[in-house]
Amino acid sequence: MSLPQTEFETLIHDASKRIDGDIVWVEDEDHSPSREFRAEIGSDAGWPLFLKGSYNPLLPALTYAVIHRAAGRIYALDLGKDHRNPQNTQLGEKHKHRWSEQFRDKEAYVPPDITHPANDPVAVWEQFCMEAKIAHHGTMQSPPPFSGDLFL
């Protein structure tokens, strides 16, 4: 399903978006160094949204992604990963993806509002939520450190 641009703009500017409850990072299903979480996003309008987080402490790399159940990923922050836009412009390790009808989530830009590094996921979370107009009614736990052996 395609998401009309006007609906995306209404959705992303909707200040009633919220996440209720604490966020706890868990080991990813592949048992890699990455930690993950998934949280439902509620809103007065009932947008079909959830948020996925991923953090790899060894790189470090961090992603927070807003997912629309019908259209897929519509808004995301990536830290610690380079990105190349469809126009072939290269972006650095800090960029945000923003939905457009033409490129879906493939086009990104460098955000001035994220000032904390990838290895501080809780502080980045607070900045991301503020900019994305998501109220988090709970706490985010710090991701547990990776203590496994990569070569087992």
Short mmCIF file of C-alpha atoms in Angstrom, two decimals:
data_model
loop_
_atom_site.label_atom_id
_atom_site.label_comp_id
_atom_site.label_asym_id
_atom_site.label_seq_id
_atom_site.Cartn_x
_atom_site.Cartn_y
_atom_site.Cartn_z
CA MET A 1 0.00 0.00 0.00
CA SER A 2 1.19 3.49 -0.73
CA LEU A 3 0.81 6.17 1.87
CA PRO A 4 -0.39 9.51 0.42
CA GLN A 5 1.97 12.37 1.27
CA THR A 6 -0.82 14.41 2.87
CA GLU A 7 -1.66 11.51 5.21
CA PHE A 8 2.02 11.09 6.14
CA GLU A 9 2.34 14.81 6.93
CA THR A 10 -0.79 14.70 9.11
CA LEU A 11 0.44 11.56 10.86
CA ILE A 12 3.99 12.77 11.54
CA HIS A 13 2.76 16.11 12.93
CA ASP A 14 0.12 14.48 15.14
CA ALA A 15 1.23 15.34 18.68
CA SER A 16 -1.14 12.76 20.21
CA LYS A 17 1.24 9.90 19.30
CA ARG A 18 2.36 8.06 22.42
CA ILE A 19 4.08 4.97 23.74
CA ASP A 20 2.80 3.70 27.07
CA GLY A 21 5.03 1.57 29.28
CA ASP A 22 8.70 0.90 29.79
CA ILE A 23 11.00 -0.06 26.95
CA VAL A 24 13.32 -2.98 27.57
CA TRP A 25 15.99 -4.01 25.09
CA VAL A 26 16.21 -7.75 24.37
CA GLU A 27 18.70 -9.96 22.58
CA ASP A 28 17.97 -10.16 18.86
CA GLU A 29 16.62 -13.43 17.50
CA ASP A 30 19.90 -14.25 15.71
CA HIS A 31 21.90 -13.95 18.94
CA SER A 32 24.10 -11.26 17.42
CA PRO A 33 25.55 -8.42 19.51
CA SER A 34 22.48 -6.35 18.61
CA ARG A 35 19.72 -5.53 21.07
CA GLU A 36 16.16 -4.74 19.96
CA PHE A 37 12.76 -3.58 21.12
CA ARG A 38 9.32 -3.09 19.64
CA ALA A 39 6.70 -0.69 21.02
CA GLU A 40 3.16 0.07 19.94
CA ILE A 41 2.41 3.72 19.12
CA GLY A 42 -1.04 4.85 20.16
CA SER A 43 -2.73 8.04 18.99
CA ASP A 44 -6.09 9.78 19.15
CA ALA A 45 -6.49 9.14 15.40
CA GLY A 46 -5.66 5.44 15.76
CA TRP A 47 -2.76 5.42 13.30
CA PRO A 48 -1.58 1.82 12.59
CA LEU A 49 1.96 2.39 13.91
CA PHE A 50 4.66 0.73 15.94
CA LEU A 51 8.29 1.55 16.59
CA LYS A 52 11.30 -0.74 16.33
CA GLY A 53 14.66 -0.04 17.87
CA SER A 54 17.98 -1.74 17.18
CA TYR A 55 21.36 -1.15 18.81
CA ASN A 56 24.70 -2.81 18.10
CA PRO A 57 27.17 -1.78 20.82
CA LEU A 58 30.19 -3.16 18.95
CA LEU A 59 29.89 -0.77 15.97
CA PRO A 60 28.15 1.27 17.59
CA ALA A 61 25.02 1.57 15.43
CA LEU A 62 21.53 2.65 16.46
CA THR A 63 18.19 2.74 14.61
CA TYR A 64 14.77 3.95 15.69
CA ALA A 65 12.12 3.28 13.02
CA VAL A 66 8.42 4.18 12.88
CA ILE A 67 6.57 1.45 10.98
CA HIS A 68 3.15 1.90 9.36
CA ARG A 69 1.45 -1.50 9.31
CA ALA A 70 0.31 -1.11 5.69
CA ALA A 71 3.07 1.04 4.14
CA GLY A 72 6.15 -0.19 6.04
CA ARG A 73 8.90 2.01 7.45
CA ILE A 74 7.92 5.68 7.13
CA TYR A 75 10.30 7.51 9.45
CA ALA A 76 13.63 6.46 10.93
CA LEU A 77 16.85 7.61 12.50
CA ASP A 78 20.11 5.80 11.76
CA LEU A 79 23.36 6.42 13.61
CA GLY A 80 26.56 4.55 12.78
CA LYS A 81 25.55 3.59 9.22
CA ASP A 82 26.28 5.44 5.98
CA HIS A 83 23.46 5.97 3.47
CA ARG A 84 23.26 6.70 -0.24
CA ASN A 85 20.14 8.51 -1.50
CA PRO A 86 18.41 7.54 -4.76
CA GLN A 87 20.01 10.63 -6.37
CA ASN A 88 23.40 9.02 -5.52
CA THR A 89 24.28 11.55 -2.81
CA GLN A 90 26.21 10.01 0.07
CA LEU A 91 25.21 10.81 3.66
CA GLY A 92 27.28 10.12 6.73
CA GLU A 93 26.64 8.00 9.76
CA LYS A 94 23.85 10.25 11.13
CA HIS A 95 20.73 10.51 8.99
CA LYS A 96 16.94 10.35 9.09
CA HIS A 97 14.61 8.73 6.60
CA ARG A 98 11.33 10.51 5.86
CA TRP A 99 8.49 9.05 3.79
CA SER A 100 7.78 10.41 0.33
CA GLU A 101 5.46 8.99 -2.30
CA GLN A 102 8.27 9.05 -4.85
CA PHE A 103 11.03 7.34 -2.85
CA ARG A 104 9.11 5.72 0.04
CA ASP A 105 11.68 5.59 2.89
CA LYS A 106 14.78 5.50 0.66
CA GLU A 107 15.64 9.20 0.83
CA ALA A 108 17.40 10.58 3.91
CA TYR A 109 18.78 13.83 5.26
CA VAL A 110 21.19 14.88 8.00
CA PRO A 111 19.19 15.93 11.09
CA PRO A 112 20.39 18.89 13.15
CA ASP A 113 18.27 17.87 16.17
CA ILE A 114 20.17 14.69 17.09
CA THR A 115 23.29 15.63 19.02
CA HIS A 116 24.00 12.54 21.13
CA PRO A 117 26.14 9.66 19.79
CA ALA A 118 24.94 6.14 18.97
CA ASN A 119 26.49 4.77 22.15
CA ASP A 120 23.99 6.78 24.23
CA PRO A 121 20.67 5.22 23.06
CA VAL A 122 18.59 6.64 25.92
CA ALA A 123 19.61 10.27 25.26
CA VAL A 124 19.12 9.78 21.50
CA TRP A 125 15.68 8.28 22.23
CA GLU A 126 14.62 11.41 24.09
CA GLN A 127 15.70 13.61 21.16
CA PHE A 128 14.06 11.32 18.60
CA CYS A 129 10.74 11.25 20.48
CA MET A 130 10.71 15.03 20.87
CA GLU A 131 11.28 15.63 17.16
CA ALA A 132 8.89 12.86 16.03
CA LYS A 133 6.18 14.15 18.38
CA ILE A 134 5.93 10.88 20.30
CA ALA A 135 5.24 11.11 24.03
CA HIS A 136 6.80 8.22 25.92
CA HIS A 137 4.95 7.48 29.16
CA GLY A 138 7.49 5.20 30.78
CA THR A 139 11.22 4.75 30.89
CA MET A 140 13.72 3.32 28.46
CA GLN A 141 16.17 0.91 30.01
CA SER A 142 19.78 1.12 28.85
CA PRO A 143 20.60 -1.77 26.52
CA PRO A 144 22.46 -4.59 28.25
CA PRO A 145 26.08 -4.96 27.19
CA PHE A 146 27.06 -7.70 24.77
CA SER A 147 28.87 -10.40 26.69
CA GLY A 148 28.94 -13.23 24.16
CA ASP A 149 31.68 -14.62 21.99
CA LEU A 150 31.37 -13.75 18.30
CA PHE A 151 33.48 -16.73 17.26
CA LEU A 152 31.67 -19.66 18.88
#
